PDB file of C-alpha atoms in Angstrom:
ATOM      1  CA  MET A 184       9.923 -10.695  -8.453  1.00 65.00           C
ATOM      2  CA  ALA A 185      11.825  -7.809 -11.419  1.00 75.00           C
ATOM      3  CA  GLY A 186       9.622  -5.302 -13.138  1.00 83.00           C
ATOM      4  CA  LEU A 187       7.695  -5.378 -16.199  1.00 84.00           C
ATOM      5  CA  ASP A 188      10.048  -3.526 -17.704  1.00 88.00           C
ATOM      6  CA  THR A 189      13.628  -5.995 -16.444  1.00 92.00           C
ATOM      7  CA  LEU A 190      11.432  -9.085 -17.679  1.00 90.00           C
ATOM      8  CA  VAL A 191      10.666  -7.317 -20.687  1.00 93.00           C
ATOM      9  CA  ALA A 192      14.131  -6.760 -21.664  1.00 94.00           C
ATOM     10  CA  ARG A 193      15.763  -9.442 -21.134  1.00 94.00           C
ATOM     11  CA  THR A 194      13.321 -11.129 -22.829  1.00 94.00           C
ATOM     12  CA  ALA A 195      14.446  -9.651 -25.575  1.00 96.00           C
ATOM     13  CA  GLU A 196      18.008  -9.946 -24.884  1.00 96.00           C
ATOM     14  CA  LYS A 197      18.153 -13.786 -24.414  1.00 95.00           C
ATOM     15  CA  LEU A 198      16.091 -13.766 -27.650  1.00 95.00           C
ATOM     16  CA  GLU A 199      18.712 -11.703 -29.836  1.00 94.00           C
ATOM     17  CA  ALA A 200      21.348 -13.276 -28.982  1.00 95.00           C
ATOM     18  CA  ALA A 201      20.159 -16.062 -30.583  1.00 94.00           C
ATOM     19  CA  LEU A 202      19.121 -13.753 -33.812  1.00 94.00           C
ATOM     20  CA  PRO A 203      21.523 -12.957 -37.055  1.00 92.00           C
ATOM     21  CA  HIS A 204      23.104  -9.210 -36.123  1.00 90.00           C
ATOM     22  CA  GLU A 205      21.022  -7.355 -39.175  1.00 91.00           C
ATOM     23  CA  GLY A 206      17.507  -6.998 -40.662  1.00 93.00           C
ATOM     24  CA  ASP A 207      14.335  -5.826 -39.606  1.00 95.00           C
ATOM     25  CA  LEU A 208      12.371  -8.371 -37.952  1.00 96.00           C
ATOM     26  CA  ILE A 209       8.537  -9.765 -37.421  1.00 97.00           C
ATOM     27  CA  ILE A 210       8.151 -10.108 -33.139  1.00 97.00           C
ATOM     28  CA  LEU A 211       4.855 -12.258 -31.776  1.00 95.00           C
ATOM     29  CA  LEU A 212       3.962 -11.032 -28.427  1.00 95.00           C
ATOM     30  CA  ASN A 213       2.071 -14.175 -26.948  1.00 92.00           C
ATOM     31  CA  LEU A 214       0.897 -13.680 -23.581  1.00 90.00           C
ATOM     32  CA  LEU A 215       1.246 -16.998 -22.227  1.00 85.00           C
ATOM     33  CA  GLY A 216      -2.240 -17.317 -19.787  1.00 78.00           C
ATOM     34  CA  SER A 217      -3.208 -14.874 -16.920  1.00 79.00           C
ATOM     35  CA  VAL A 218      -2.024 -11.769 -18.667  1.00 83.00           C
ATOM     36  CA  PRO A 219      -4.995  -9.143 -18.477  1.00 84.00           C
ATOM     37  CA  PRO A 220      -5.687  -6.394 -21.400  1.00 83.00           C
ATOM     38  CA  ILE A 221      -3.407  -3.675 -19.446  1.00 87.00           C
ATOM     39  CA  GLU A 222      -0.851  -6.197 -18.393  1.00 89.00           C
ATOM     40  CA  ALA A 223      -0.520  -7.195 -22.428  1.00 90.00           C
ATOM     41  CA  PHE A 224       0.058  -3.242 -23.549  1.00 89.00           C
ATOM     42  CA  ALA A 225       2.506  -2.282 -20.408  1.00 91.00           C
ATOM     43  CA  LEU A 226       4.084  -5.851 -21.539  1.00 93.00           C
ATOM     44  CA  LEU A 227       3.980  -3.924 -25.309  1.00 93.00           C
ATOM     45  CA  ASP A 228       4.751  -0.669 -23.878  1.00 91.00           C
ATOM     46  CA  GLY A 229       8.111  -1.938 -22.030  1.00 93.00           C
ATOM     47  CA  PHE A 230      10.132  -3.658 -25.530  1.00 95.00           C
ATOM     48  CA  SER A 231       9.223  -0.517 -27.268  1.00 93.00           C
ATOM     49  CA  ARG A 232      12.319   0.331 -24.907  1.00 93.00           C
ATOM     50  CA  THR A 233      14.527  -2.370 -25.892  1.00 94.00           C
ATOM     51  CA  LYS A 234      17.419  -2.729 -28.150  1.00 93.00           C
ATOM     52  CA  LEU A 235      15.462  -5.560 -30.171  1.00 95.00           C
ATOM     53  CA  ALA A 236      12.755  -2.889 -30.914  1.00 95.00           C
ATOM     54  CA  SER A 237      14.238  -1.156 -33.221  1.00 94.00           C
ATOM     55  CA  ARG A 238      14.679  -3.565 -35.393  1.00 95.00           C
ATOM     56  CA  THR A 239      10.962  -4.730 -35.466  1.00 96.00           C
ATOM     57  CA  LYS A 240       9.190  -3.201 -38.676  1.00 96.00           C
ATOM     58  CA  TRP A 241       6.114  -6.088 -38.157  1.00 96.00           C
ATOM     59  CA  ILE A 242       3.948  -6.800 -34.758  1.00 96.00           C
ATOM     60  CA  ILE A 243       1.723  -9.508 -33.817  1.00 95.00           C
ATOM     61  CA  GLY A 244       0.232  -9.176 -30.947  1.00 92.00           C
ATOM     62  CA  PRO A 245      -0.266  -8.772 -27.566  1.00 93.00           C
ATOM     63  CA  ALA A 246      -2.729 -11.829 -28.528  1.00 91.00           C
ATOM     64  CA  PRO A 247      -2.799 -15.312 -26.225  1.00 89.00           C
ATOM     65  CA  LEU A 248      -1.786 -16.864 -29.680  1.00 86.00           C
ATOM     66  CA  MET A 249      -0.257 -20.210 -27.630  1.00 80.00           C
ATOM     67  CA  THR A 250      -1.764 -20.745 -23.902  1.00 69.00           C
ATOM     68  CA  ALA A 251      -2.601 -23.098 -21.291  1.00 69.00           C
ATOM     69  CA  LEU A 252      -4.138 -23.450 -18.379  1.00 65.00           C
ATOM     70  CA  ASP A 253      -1.066 -23.789 -16.089  1.00 72.00           C
ATOM     71  CA  MET A 254       0.767 -21.194 -18.257  1.00 77.00           C
ATOM     72  CA  ASN A 255       1.829 -17.914 -17.140  1.00 81.00           C
ATOM     73  CA  GLY A 256       3.486 -14.985 -18.879  1.00 85.00           C
ATOM     74  CA  PHE A 257       4.304 -13.695 -21.371  1.00 90.00           C
ATOM     75  CA  SER A 258       6.744 -14.427 -24.778  1.00 92.00           C
ATOM     76  CA  LEU A 259       8.707 -13.386 -27.516  1.00 94.00           C
ATOM     77  CA  THR A 260       8.351 -14.897 -31.115  1.00 94.00           C
ATOM     78  CA  ALA A 261      11.010 -12.972 -33.926  1.00 96.00           C
ATOM     79  CA  MET A 262      11.162 -14.112 -37.376  1.00 94.00           C
ATOM     80  CA  PRO A 263      12.717 -12.173 -40.796  1.00 95.00           C
ATOM     81  CA  ALA A 264      10.581 -10.002 -41.917  1.00 95.00           C
ATOM     82  CA  ASP A 265      10.565 -11.274 -45.284  1.00 94.00           C
ATOM     83  CA  PRO A 266       8.587 -10.976 -48.023  1.00 95.00           C
ATOM     84  CA  ALA A 267       7.106 -14.321 -48.085  1.00 95.00           C
ATOM     85  CA  PHE A 268       6.188 -14.908 -44.321  1.00 92.00           C
ATOM     86  CA  LEU A 269       4.542 -11.060 -44.094  1.00 95.00           C
ATOM     87  CA  GLU A 270       2.134 -12.279 -47.256  1.00 95.00           C
ATOM     88  CA  ALA A 271       1.421 -14.858 -45.513  1.00 94.00           C
ATOM     89  CA  LEU A 272       0.531 -13.780 -42.043  1.00 93.00           C
ATOM     90  CA  SER A 273      -0.884 -10.487 -44.044  1.00 93.00           C
ATOM     91  CA  ILE A 274      -3.680 -13.570 -45.607  1.00 94.00           C
ATOM     92  CA  ASP A 275      -7.419 -13.111 -44.034  1.00 91.00           C
ATOM     93  CA  VAL A 276      -8.604 -15.667 -41.757  1.00 92.00           C
ATOM     94  CA  GLY A 277     -11.231 -17.666 -40.165  1.00 89.00           C
ATOM     95  CA  PRO A 278     -10.527 -17.760 -36.329  1.00 89.00           C
ATOM     96  CA  LYS A 279     -11.537 -13.955 -34.843  1.00 86.00           C
ATOM     97  CA  SER A 280      -8.755 -15.243 -32.297  1.00 85.00           C
ATOM     98  CA  TRP A 281      -5.871 -14.684 -34.821  1.00 90.00           C
ATOM     99  CA  PRO A 282      -5.637 -11.250 -34.189  1.00 92.00           C
ATOM    100  CA  GLY A 283      -3.393 -10.130 -37.956  1.00 93.00           C
ATOM    101  CA  ILE A 284      -0.689  -8.442 -37.699  1.00 96.00           C
ATOM    102  CA  ALA A 285       0.437  -4.592 -37.407  1.00 94.00           C
ATOM    103  CA  PRO A 286       3.150  -2.435 -38.481  1.00 95.00           C
ATOM    104  CA  TYR A 287       5.084  -1.503 -35.401  1.00 95.00           C
ATOM    105  CA  ASN A 288       5.533   2.186 -34.979  1.00 88.00           C
ATOM    106  CA  SER A 289       6.101   3.815 -31.742  1.00 74.00           C
ATOM    107  CA  ILE A 290       4.088   3.549 -28.801  1.00 69.00           C
ATOM    108  CA  ALA A 291       1.049   6.533 -28.621  1.00 72.00           C
ATOM    109  CA  THR A 292      -0.409   7.618 -25.819  1.00 75.00           C
ATOM    110  CA  VAL A 293      -4.066   9.671 -25.256  1.00 80.00           C
ATOM    111  CA  PRO A 294      -3.947  11.977 -22.328  1.00 85.00           C
ATOM    112  CA  CYS A 295      -6.570  10.952 -19.537  1.00 82.00           C
ATOM    113  CA  PRO A 296      -9.810  13.116 -19.827  1.00 84.00           C
ATOM    114  CA  THR A 297      -9.946  15.504 -16.433  1.00 83.00           C
ATOM    115  CA  LEU A 298     -11.877  13.544 -14.187  1.00 73.00           C
ATOM    116  CA  PRO A 299     -14.261  15.201 -11.441  1.00 70.00           C
ATOM    117  CA  GLU A 300     -12.985  15.826  -8.238  1.00 67.00           C
ATOM    118  CA  THR A 301     -16.547  15.280  -6.361  1.00 65.00           C
ATOM    119  CA  PHE A 302     -19.705  13.480  -6.880  1.00 61.00           C
ATOM    120  CA  VAL A 303     -22.491  15.447  -9.338  1.00 70.00           C
ATOM    121  CA  ASP A 304     -24.944  14.458  -6.642  1.00 74.00           C
ATOM    122  CA  ALA A 305     -24.754  15.980  -2.974  1.00 77.00           C
ATOM    123  CA  PRO A 306     -24.122  14.349  -0.028  1.00 78.00           C
ATOM    124  CA  SER A 307     -27.012  11.330   0.497  1.00 81.00           C
ATOM    125  CA  ASP A 308     -27.466   8.692   2.730  1.00 80.00           C
ATOM    126  CA  ASP A 309     -29.626   5.210   2.061  1.00 80.00           C
ATOM    127  CA  ALA A 310     -29.503   3.486   4.793  1.00 83.00           C
ATOM    128  CA  ILE A 311     -29.449  -0.362   3.584  1.00 86.00           C
ATOM    129  CA  LEU A 312     -27.917   0.354   0.176  1.00 80.00           C
ATOM    130  CA  ARG A 313     -24.599   1.527   2.326  1.00 79.00           C
ATOM    131  CA  ARG A 314     -25.083  -1.521   4.920  1.00 86.00           C
ATOM    132  CA  LEU A 315     -25.342  -3.984   2.141  1.00 86.00           C
ATOM    133  CA  ILE A 316     -21.655  -2.835   0.133  1.00 83.00           C
ATOM    134  CA  GLU A 317     -20.226  -2.470   3.909  1.00 86.00           C
ATOM    135  CA  THR A 318     -21.114  -6.427   4.213  1.00 91.00           C
ATOM    136  CA  GLY A 319     -19.762  -7.271   0.886  1.00 91.00           C
ATOM    137  CA  ALA A 320     -16.894  -5.777   1.392  1.00 90.00           C
ATOM    138  CA  ARG A 321     -16.582  -7.017   5.119  1.00 92.00           C
ATOM    139  CA  ALA A 322     -17.151 -10.651   3.110  1.00 94.00           C
ATOM    140  CA  LEU A 323     -14.292 -10.060   0.825  1.00 92.00           C
ATOM    141  CA  LEU A 324     -11.443  -9.159   3.955  1.00 93.00           C
ATOM    142  CA  ASP A 325     -12.392 -12.342   5.463  1.00 94.00           C
ATOM    143  CA  SER A 326     -12.431 -14.591   2.250  1.00 93.00           C
ATOM    144  CA  GLU A 327      -9.191 -13.624   0.836  1.00 92.00           C
ATOM    145  CA  ALA A 328      -7.066 -16.535   2.230  1.00 93.00           C
ATOM    146  CA  HIS A 329     -10.047 -18.793   0.827  1.00 92.00           C
ATOM    147  CA  LEU A 330     -10.176 -16.904  -2.864  1.00 90.00           C
ATOM    148  CA  ASN A 331      -6.419 -16.845  -2.808  1.00 88.00           C
ATOM    149  CA  THR A 332      -6.601 -20.432  -3.022  1.00 90.00           C
ATOM    150  CA  LEU A 333      -9.453 -20.723  -4.805  1.00 88.00           C
ATOM    151  CA  ASP A 334      -7.891 -18.549  -7.233  1.00 84.00           C
ATOM    152  CA  ALA A 335      -4.184 -21.368  -6.855  1.00 86.00           C
ATOM    153  CA  THR A 336      -6.025 -23.751  -9.012  1.00 85.00           C
ATOM    154  CA  CYS A 337      -7.408 -21.507 -11.875  1.00 80.00           C
ATOM    155  CA  GLY A 338      -4.580 -18.599 -11.868  1.00 76.00           C
ATOM    156  CA  ASP A 339      -2.201 -17.080  -9.835  1.00 76.00           C
ATOM    157  CA  GLY A 340      -3.411 -17.171  -6.351  1.00 82.00           C
ATOM    158  CA  ASP A 341      -4.199 -13.384  -5.775  1.00 84.00           C
ATOM    159  CA  ALA A 342      -8.090 -13.320  -6.537  1.00 86.00           C
ATOM    160  CA  GLY A 343      -8.582 -12.686  -2.542  1.00 87.00           C
ATOM    161  CA  SER A 344      -5.528 -10.252  -2.085  1.00 89.00           C
ATOM    162  CA  THR A 345      -6.900  -7.969  -5.033  1.00 88.00           C
ATOM    163  CA  PHE A 346     -10.729  -8.000  -3.605  1.00 90.00           C
ATOM    164  CA  ALA A 347      -9.336  -7.367  -0.535  1.00 90.00           C
ATOM    165  CA  GLU A 348      -7.629  -4.289  -1.309  1.00 89.00           C
ATOM    166  CA  SER A 349     -10.111  -3.225  -2.918  1.00 87.00           C
ATOM    167  CA  ALA A 350     -12.956  -3.642  -0.181  1.00 88.00           C
ATOM    168  CA  ALA A 351      -9.906  -2.107   2.432  1.00 87.00           C
ATOM    169  CA  ARG A 352     -10.070   1.247   0.181  1.00 83.00           C
ATOM    170  CA  PHE A 353     -13.293   1.391   0.345  1.00 78.00           C
ATOM    171  CA  SER A 354     -13.570   0.705   3.543  1.00 76.00           C
ATOM    172  CA  ARG A 355     -10.979   3.718   4.101  1.00 76.00           C
ATOM    173  CA  GLN A 356     -13.401   5.677   1.530  1.00 72.00           C
ATOM    174  CA  SER A 357     -13.870   8.935   3.834  1.00 59.00           C
ATOM    175  CA  ILE A 358     -16.304  11.146   0.780  1.00 63.00           C
ATOM    176  CA  PRO A 359     -19.403  11.121   1.596  1.00 70.00           C
ATOM    177  CA  CYS A 360     -21.288   9.575  -1.335  1.00 73.00           C
ATOM    178  CA  PRO A 361     -24.622  10.067  -2.568  1.00 75.00           C
ATOM    179  CA  TRP A 362     -26.272   6.678  -1.803  1.00 74.00           C
ATOM    180  CA  LEU A 363     -29.187   7.832  -2.563  1.00 75.00           C
ATOM    181  CA  HIS A 364     -27.994   8.285  -5.894  1.00 72.00           C
ATOM    182  CA  HIS A 365     -26.532   5.349  -6.097  1.00 64.00           C
ATOM    183  CA  GLU A 366     -25.308   5.216  -9.919  1.00 66.00           C
ATOM    184  CA  SER A 367     -22.997   8.020  -9.237  1.00 60.00           C
ATOM    185  CA  CYS A 368     -20.873   6.507  -6.858  1.00 60.00           C
ATOM    186  CA  TRP A 369     -19.566   3.770  -8.930  1.00 59.00           C
ATOM    187  CA  GLN A 370     -19.273   6.840 -10.740  1.00 56.00           C
ATOM    188  CA  GLN A 371     -15.871   7.656  -8.281  1.00 49.00           C
TER     189      GLN A 371
END
């Protein structure tokens, strides 16, 4: 499978080939299904590096505007930035699922805050809590294939792998946790 930027560029190139060669555009970035919010914005970021982005003046989405349980991925739709289209697409509507239309600008990034390197609370032990979490992690590791099979019926089939990877990371965790202050453990 190609990387995200490659997939977005390939989609944008095919769309652009079918468009008039000049004129400002409105782009709709539709999430067909199984696209979490972080990937939706990664798609928009990938789109910003396409040639088509330079002609884009307005954006709708990323949002799940036309989707179904058995659809995966995304689609791009283009229309001319015609004043009549802009007026119609800007009208306030009742359905909360309509994301509206927004001016398309370059992507803005926000710096990540500095995170603490260690726990605030001193390491401590709560044998019961630690054993419960370790048992849960083992259950996720042992259930990986079954969870993937279940997820394949209504998703992309990788929930078990995702949960198992989290459990494996937890199991490899070498930082002593402040188990008696368990709320601190989840901040790392």
